[in-house]
JSON list of C-alpha atoms in Angstrom, two decimals:
[
{"chain": "A", "resi": 1, "resn": "MET", "atom": "CA", "xyz": [-0.05, -0.18, -0.12]},
{"chain": "A", "resi": 2, "resn": "ALA", "atom": "CA", "xyz": [2.97, 2.16, -0.36]},
{"chain": "A", "resi": 3, "resn": "GLY", "atom": "CA", "xyz": [1.20, 4.93, -2.45]},
{"chain": "A", "resi": 4, "resn": "GLY", "atom": "CA", "xyz": [0.53, 3.27, -5.90]},
{"chain": "A", "resi": 5, "resn": "ASP", "atom": "CA", "xyz": [-2.57, 1.17, -5.85]},
{"chain": "A", "resi": 6, "resn": "PRO", "atom": "CA", "xyz": [-4.55, 3.61, -3.40]},
{"chain": "A", "resi": 7, "resn": "LEU", "atom": "CA", "xyz": [-3.29, 6.53, -5.30]},
{"chain": "A", "resi": 8, "resn": "LEU", "atom": "CA", "xyz": [-4.87, 4.95, -8.26]},
{"chain": "A", "resi": 9, "resn": "ASN", "atom": "CA", "xyz": [-8.08, 4.16, -6.61]},
{"chain": "A", "resi": 10, "resn": "ALA", "atom": "CA", "xyz": [-8.39, 8.10, -5.76]},
{"chain": "A", "resi": 11, "resn": "LEU", "atom": "CA", "xyz": [-7.92, 9.08, -9.33]},
{"chain": "A", "resi": 12, "resn": "VAL", "atom": "CA", "xyz": [-10.59, 6.71, -10.46]},
{"chain": "A", "resi": 13, "resn": "TYR", "atom": "CA", "xyz": [-13.00, 7.77, -7.63]},
{"chain": "A", "resi": 14, "resn": "TYR", "atom": "CA", "xyz": [-12.13, 11.47, -8.65]},
{"chain": "A", "resi": 15, "resn": "LEU", "atom": "CA", "xyz": [-12.99, 10.65, -12.26]},
{"chain": "A", "resi": 16, "resn": "ILE", "atom": "CA", "xyz": [-16.30, 9.09, -11.49]},
{"chain": "A", "resi": 17, "resn": "PHE", "atom": "CA", "xyz": [-17.59, 10.88, -8.52]},
{"chain": "A", "resi": 18, "resn": "GLY", "atom": "CA", "xyz": [-15.82, 14.35, -8.96]},
{"chain": "A", "resi": 19, "resn": "LEU", "atom": "CA", "xyz": [-16.04, 14.74, -12.57]},
{"chain": "A", "resi": 20, "resn": "ILE", "atom": "CA", "xyz": [-18.92, 12.46, -13.98]},
{"chain": "A", "resi": 21, "resn": "LEU", "atom": "CA", "xyz": [-20.98, 12.64, -10.94]},
{"chain": "A", "resi": 22, "resn": "GLY", "atom": "CA", "xyz": [-20.31, 15.98, -9.61]},
{"chain": "A", "resi": 23, "resn": "ALA", "atom": "CA", "xyz": [-20.10, 14.64, -5.90]},
{"chain": "A", "resi": 24, "resn": "GLY", "atom": "CA", "xyz": [-17.53, 17.53, -5.15]},
{"chain": "A", "resi": 25, "resn": "LYS", "atom": "CA", "xyz": [-20.02, 20.26, -5.91]},
{"chain": "A", "resi": 26, "resn": "GLY", "atom": "CA", "xyz": [-19.68, 23.10, -3.20]},
{"chain": "A", "resi": 27, "resn": "LEU", "atom": "CA", "xyz": [-15.87, 22.17, -2.92]},
{"chain": "A", "resi": 28, "resn": "SER", "atom": "CA", "xyz": [-12.96, 23.30, -4.53]},
{"chain": "A", "resi": 29, "resn": "LYS", "atom": "CA", "xyz": [-10.56, 20.87, -6.21]},
{"chain": "A", "resi": 30, "resn": "ASP", "atom": "CA", "xyz": [-8.12, 21.96, -3.61]},
{"chain": "A", "resi": 31, "resn": "VAL", "atom": "CA", "xyz": [-10.14, 20.52, -0.63]},
{"chain": "A", "resi": 32, "resn": "TYR", "atom": "CA", "xyz": [-11.76, 17.71, -2.51]},
{"chain": "A", "resi": 33, "resn": "ILE", "atom": "CA", "xyz": [-9.09, 15.95, -3.81]},
{"chain": "A", "resi": 34, "resn": "PRO", "atom": "CA", "xyz": [-6.83, 15.82, -0.45]},
{"chain": "A", "resi": 35, "resn": "PHE", "atom": "CA", "xyz": [-10.05, 14.78, 1.18]},
{"chain": "A", "resi": 36, "resn": "LEU", "atom": "CA", "xyz": [-10.74, 12.03, -1.18]},
{"chain": "A", "resi": 37, "resn": "VAL", "atom": "CA", "xyz": [-7.02, 10.78, -1.05]},
{"chain": "A", "resi": 38, "resn": "THR", "atom": "CA", "xyz": [-7.16, 10.77, 2.72]},
{"chain": "A", "resi": 39, "resn": "GLY", "atom": "CA", "xyz": [-10.28, 8.85, 2.68]},
{"chain": "A", "resi": 40, "resn": "ILE", "atom": "CA", "xyz": [-8.95, 6.16, 0.18]},
{"chain": "A", "resi": 41, "resn": "PHE", "atom": "CA", "xyz": [-5.72, 5.72, 2.19]},
{"chain": "A", "resi": 42, "resn": "VAL", "atom": "CA", "xyz": [-7.39, 5.26, 5.50]},
{"chain": "A", "resi": 43, "resn": "PHE", "atom": "CA", "xyz": [-10.04, 2.87, 3.86]},
{"chain": "A", "resi": 44, "resn": "THR", "atom": "CA", "xyz": [-7.34, 0.60, 2.42]},
{"chain": "A", "resi": 45, "resn": "PHE", "atom": "CA", "xyz": [-5.68, 0.69, 5.82]},
{"chain": "A", "resi": 46, "resn": "THR", "atom": "CA", "xyz": [-8.67, -0.79, 7.29]},
{"chain": "A", "resi": 47, "resn": "GLN", "atom": "CA", "xyz": [-9.39, -3.28, 4.25]},
{"chain": "A", "resi": 48, "resn": "SER", "atom": "CA", "xyz": [-5.89, -4.82, 4.44]},
{"chain": "A", "resi": 49, "resn": "SER", "atom": "CA", "xyz": [-5.69, -4.99, 8.36]},
{"chain": "A", "resi": 50, "resn": "VAL", "atom": "CA", "xyz": [-9.15, -6.96, 8.39]},
{"chain": "A", "resi": 51, "resn": "MET", "atom": "CA", "xyz": [-8.18, -8.89, 5.22]},
{"chain": "A", "resi": 52, "resn": "ALA", "atom": "CA", "xyz": [-4.66, -9.60, 6.99]},
{"chain": "A", "resi": 53, "resn": "GLY", "atom": "CA", "xyz": [-6.56, -10.61, 10.32]},
{"chain": "A", "resi": 54, "resn": "VAL", "atom": "CA", "xyz": [-8.74, -13.04, 8.16]},
{"chain": "A", "resi": 55, "resn": "ARG", "atom": "CA", "xyz": [-5.24, -15.10, 7.29]},
{"chain": "A", "resi": 56, "resn": "ALA", "atom": "CA", "xyz": [-3.52, -14.18, 10.39]},
{"chain": "A", "resi": 57, "resn": "ILE", "atom": "CA", "xyz": [-4.03, -17.62, 12.27]},
{"chain": "A", "resi": 58, "resn": "SER", "atom": "CA", "xyz": [-5.26, -19.80, 9.29]},
{"chain": "A", "resi": 59, "resn": "GLY", "atom": "CA", "xyz": [-2.02, -18.87, 7.37]},
{"chain": "A", "resi": 60, "resn": "ASN", "atom": "CA", "xyz": [0.14, -19.55, 10.30]},
{"chain": "A", "resi": 61, "resn": "LEU", "atom": "CA", "xyz": [-1.49, -22.74, 11.32]},
{"chain": "A", "resi": 62, "resn": "GLY", "atom": "CA", "xyz": [1.69, -24.63, 11.72]},
{"chain": "A", "resi": 63, "resn": "LEU", "atom": "CA", "xyz": [3.46, -21.82, 14.09]},
{"chain": "A", "resi": 64, "resn": "VAL", "atom": "CA", "xyz": [0.08, -21.99, 16.03]},
{"chain": "A", "resi": 65, "resn": "ARG", "atom": "CA", "xyz": [0.30, -25.73, 16.68]},
{"chain": "A", "resi": 66, "resn": "ALA", "atom": "CA", "xyz": [3.84, -25.93, 17.21]},
{"chain": "A", "resi": 67, "resn": "LEU", "atom": "CA", "xyz": [4.47, -23.02, 19.85]},
{"chain": "A", "resi": 68, "resn": "HIS", "atom": "CA", "xyz": [2.36, -21.92, 22.70]},
{"chain": "A", "resi": 69, "resn": "PHE", "atom": "CA", "xyz": [2.05, -18.22, 22.58]},
{"chain": "A", "resi": 70, "resn": "PRO", "atom": "CA", "xyz": [-1.14, -15.64, 22.50]},
{"chain": "A", "resi": 71, "resn": "ARG", "atom": "CA", "xyz": [-2.71, -16.16, 19.40]},
{"chain": "A", "resi": 72, "resn": "ALA", "atom": "CA", "xyz": [-3.90, -12.35, 19.59]},
{"chain": "A", "resi": 73, "resn": "THR", "atom": "CA", "xyz": [-0.29, -11.43, 18.54]},
{"chain": "A", "resi": 74, "resn": "LEU", "atom": "CA", "xyz": [-0.75, -12.63, 15.11]},
{"chain": "A", "resi": 75, "resn": "PRO", "atom": "CA", "xyz": [-3.58, -10.35, 14.28]},
{"chain": "A", "resi": 76, "resn": "ILE", "atom": "CA", "xyz": [-1.99, -7.38, 16.04]},
{"chain": "A", "resi": 77, "resn": "SER", "atom": "CA", "xyz": [1.45, -7.97, 14.26]},
{"chain": "A", "resi": 78, "resn": "PHE", "atom": "CA", "xyz": [-0.47, -7.84, 10.70]},
{"chain": "A", "resi": 79, "resn": "SER", "atom": "CA", "xyz": [-2.36, -4.64, 11.61]},
{"chain": "A", "resi": 80, "resn": "LEU", "atom": "CA", "xyz": [1.16, -3.28, 12.82]},
{"chain": "A", "resi": 81, "resn": "GLN", "atom": "CA", "xyz": [2.35, -4.06, 9.17]},
{"chain": "A", "resi": 82, "resn": "GLN", "atom": "CA", "xyz": [-0.43, -2.37, 7.88]},
{"chain": "A", "resi": 83, "resn": "LEU", "atom": "CA", "xyz": [0.05, 0.58, 9.92]},
{"chain": "A", "resi": 84, "resn": "GLN", "atom": "CA", "xyz": [3.53, 0.89, 8.92]},
{"chain": "A", "resi": 85, "resn": "GLN", "atom": "CA", "xyz": [2.26, 0.86, 5.06]},
{"chain": "A", "resi": 86, "resn": "LEU", "atom": "CA", "xyz": [-0.09, 3.61, 5.99]},
{"chain": "A", "resi": 87, "resn": "LEU", "atom": "CA", "xyz": [2.62, 5.67, 7.54]},
{"chain": "A", "resi": 88, "resn": "PHE", "atom": "CA", "xyz": [4.77, 5.26, 4.23]},
{"chain": "A", "resi": 89, "resn": "SER", "atom": "CA", "xyz": [1.56, 6.40, 2.46]},
{"chain": "A", "resi": 90, "resn": "MET", "atom": "CA", "xyz": [1.10, 9.41, 4.61]},
{"chain": "A", "resi": 91, "resn": "ILE", "atom": "CA", "xyz": [4.34, 10.91, 2.82]},
{"chain": "A", "resi": 92, "resn": "VAL", "atom": "CA", "xyz": [2.40, 10.70, -0.41]},
{"chain": "A", "resi": 93, "resn": "LEU", "atom": "CA", "xyz": [-0.72, 12.22, 1.28]},
{"chain": "A", "resi": 94, "resn": "VAL", "atom": "CA", "xyz": [1.18, 15.05, 2.79]},
{"chain": "A", "resi": 95, "resn": "ALA", "atom": "CA", "xyz": [2.78, 15.60, -0.94]},
{"chain": "A", "resi": 96, "resn": "VAL", "atom": "CA", "xyz": [-0.75, 15.70, -2.12]},
{"chain": "A", "resi": 97, "resn": "ALA", "atom": "CA", "xyz": [-2.38, 17.96, 0.50]},
{"chain": "A", "resi": 98, "resn": "ILE", "atom": "CA", "xyz": [0.61, 20.38, 0.02]},
{"chain": "A", "resi": 99, "resn": "SER", "atom": "CA", "xyz": [0.56, 20.33, -3.68]},
{"chain": "A", "resi": 100, "resn": "PHE", "atom": "CA", "xyz": [-3.03, 21.41, -3.65]},
{"chain": "A", "resi": 101, "resn": "GLY", "atom": "CA", "xyz": [-2.47, 24.36, -1.13]},
{"chain": "A", "resi": 102, "resn": "SER", "atom": "CA", "xyz": [-3.01, 22.82, 2.38]},
{"chain": "A", "resi": 103, "resn": "TYR", "atom": "CA", "xyz": [0.03, 23.30, 4.23]},
{"chain": "A", "resi": 104, "resn": "PRO", "atom": "CA", "xyz": [1.14, 21.94, 7.78]},
{"chain": "A", "resi": 105, "resn": "SER", "atom": "CA", "xyz": [-0.43, 23.61, 10.78]},
{"chain": "A", "resi": 106, "resn": "LEU", "atom": "CA", "xyz": [-1.16, 22.67, 14.57]},
{"chain": "A", "resi": 107, "resn": "ARG", "atom": "CA", "xyz": [-4.25, 20.84, 13.30]},
{"chain": "A", "resi": 108, "resn": "TRP", "atom": "CA", "xyz": [-2.44, 18.36, 11.30]},
{"chain": "A", "resi": 109, "resn": "LEU", "atom": "CA", "xyz": [-1.30, 16.94, 14.57]},
{"chain": "A", "resi": 110, "resn": "LEU", "atom": "CA", "xyz": [-4.80, 15.73, 15.15]},
{"chain": "A", "resi": 111, "resn": "VAL", "atom": "CA", "xyz": [-3.92, 12.97, 12.80]},
{"chain": "A", "resi": 112, "resn": "VAL", "atom": "CA", "xyz": [-1.84, 11.31, 15.52]},
{"chain": "A", "resi": 113, "resn": "PRO", "atom": "CA", "xyz": [-4.84, 10.22, 17.83]},
{"chain": "A", "resi": 114, "resn": "ALA", "atom": "CA", "xyz": [-7.20, 9.77, 14.84]},
{"chain": "A", "resi": 115, "resn": "LEU", "atom": "CA", "xyz": [-4.85, 7.09, 13.42]},
{"chain": "A", "resi": 116, "resn": "PHE", "atom": "CA", "xyz": [-4.14, 5.44, 16.62]},
{"chain": "A", "resi": 117, "resn": "LEU", "atom": "CA", "xyz": [-7.98, 5.11, 17.41]},
{"chain": "A", "resi": 118, "resn": "GLN", "atom": "CA", "xyz": [-8.40, 3.75, 13.76]},
{"chain": "A", "resi": 119, "resn": "PHE", "atom": "CA", "xyz": [-5.45, 1.43, 14.28]},
{"chain": "A", "resi": 120, "resn": "VAL", "atom": "CA", "xyz": [-7.24, 0.11, 17.55]},
{"chain": "A", "resi": 121, "resn": "PHE", "atom": "CA", "xyz": [-10.25, -0.46, 15.92]},
{"chain": "A", "resi": 122, "resn": "ASN", "atom": "CA", "xyz": [-8.59, -2.27, 12.92]},
{"chain": "A", "resi": 123, "resn": "ILE", "atom": "CA", "xyz": [-6.96, -4.53, 15.58]},
{"chain": "A", "resi": 124, "resn": "GLY", "atom": "CA", "xyz": [-10.40, -5.25, 17.10]},
{"chain": "A", "resi": 125, "resn": "LEU", "atom": "CA", "xyz": [-11.81, -6.12, 13.54]},
{"chain": "A", "resi": 126, "resn": "ALA", "atom": "CA", "xyz": [-8.81, -8.19, 12.90]},
{"chain": "A", "resi": 127, "resn": "MET", "atom": "CA", "xyz": [-9.27, -10.15, 15.73]},
{"chain": "A", "resi": 128, "resn": "ILE", "atom": "CA", "xyz": [-12.68, -10.82, 15.27]},
{"chain": "A", "resi": 129, "resn": "MET", "atom": "CA", "xyz": [-11.92, -12.05, 11.62]},
{"chain": "A", "resi": 130, "resn": "ALA", "atom": "CA", "xyz": [-9.03, -14.31, 12.72]},
{"chain": "A", "resi": 131, "resn": "ARG", "atom": "CA", "xyz": [-11.37, -15.90, 14.98]},
{"chain": "A", "resi": 132, "resn": "MET", "atom": "CA", "xyz": [-13.84, -16.45, 12.15]},
{"chain": "A", "resi": 133, "resn": "GLY", "atom": "CA", "xyz": [-11.13, -17.66, 9.85]},
{"chain": "A", "resi": 134, "resn": "PRO", "atom": "CA", "xyz": [-11.32, -17.57, 6.05]},
{"chain": "A", "resi": 135, "resn": "GLY", "atom": "CA", "xyz": [-14.19, -19.69, 5.36]},
{"chain": "A", "resi": 136, "resn": "ARG", "atom": "CA", "xyz": [-17.30, -21.58, 7.25]},
{"chain": "A", "resi": 137, "resn": "PRO", "atom": "CA", "xyz": [-17.59, -25.50, 6.75]},
{"chain": "A", "resi": 138, "resn": "THR", "atom": "CA", "xyz": [-20.27, -26.40, 4.47]},
{"chain": "A", "resi": 139, "resn": "SER", "atom": "CA", "xyz": [-21.42, -29.05, 6.73]},
{"chain": "A", "resi": 140, "resn": "PRO", "atom": "CA", "xyz": [-20.83, -30.18, 10.30]},
{"chain": "A", "resi": 141, "resn": "SER", "atom": "CA", "xyz": [-19.35, -33.50, 8.95]},
{"chain": "A", "resi": 142, "resn": "SER", "atom": "CA", "xyz": [-16.50, -31.65, 7.16]},
{"chain": "A", "resi": 143, "resn": "CYS", "atom": "CA", "xyz": [-15.15, -30.46, 10.73]},
{"chain": "A", "resi": 144, "resn": "ARG", "atom": "CA", "xyz": [-15.11, -33.70, 12.51]},
{"chain": "A", "resi": 145, "resn": "SER", "atom": "CA", "xyz": [-11.49, -33.46, 13.68]},
{"chain": "A", "resi": 146, "resn": "SER", "atom": "CA", "xyz": [-12.22, -30.11, 15.53]},
{"chain": "A", "resi": 147, "resn": "CYS", "atom": "CA", "xyz": [-13.44, -29.60, 19.05]},
{"chain": "A", "resi": 148, "resn": "ALA", "atom": "CA", "xyz": [-15.38, -26.30, 18.50]},
{"chain": "A", "resi": 149, "resn": "PRO", "atom": "CA", "xyz": [-18.78, -26.59, 16.68]},
{"chain": "A", "resi": 150, "resn": "GLY", "atom": "CA", "xyz": [-18.82, -24.34, 13.43]},
{"chain": "A", "resi": 151, "resn": "CYS", "atom": "CA", "xyz": [-15.21, -24.07, 13.21]},
{"chain": "A", "resi": 152, "resn": "THR", "atom": "CA", "xyz": [-13.14, -23.81, 10.21]},
{"chain": "A", "resi": 153, "resn": "PRO", "atom": "CA", "xyz": [-11.28, -27.19, 9.45]},
{"chain": "A", "resi": 154, "resn": "PRO", "atom": "CA", "xyz": [-7.38, -26.97, 9.30]},
{"chain": "A", "resi": 155, "resn": "ALA", "atom": "CA", "xyz": [-6.12, -26.69, 5.78]}
]
């Protein structure tokens, strides 16, 4: 998520919503484009954290079975990786915001608690999704070797 794919998404959304549908009416381009890029970057952060959480335990099943450690560390570590990617993307976001005339001020410091709260939210979603796993069994007989009802059979 280092800037390429979400930036391309922002361009497509700007073409569709900003130009074709006129969703940015009442906002100048100087405000609308950084607003759109910020939303795309944060959404991509949340989406990739949740998707990484889905695969956190099932993708590391050998590690989970071999070692005894808190399983919650896997979704947390995957969310930390996604936060690191977001922080790299923030460099691109700052460049976009400055290029459209939005210069740094003290209000920009509000990004720190906002991203922290989003990170905590993403950890919660990743833990929930890690517990659910990548899929549900189609029938109870496909999960005979498991001890929990409704669980996902090991790969």
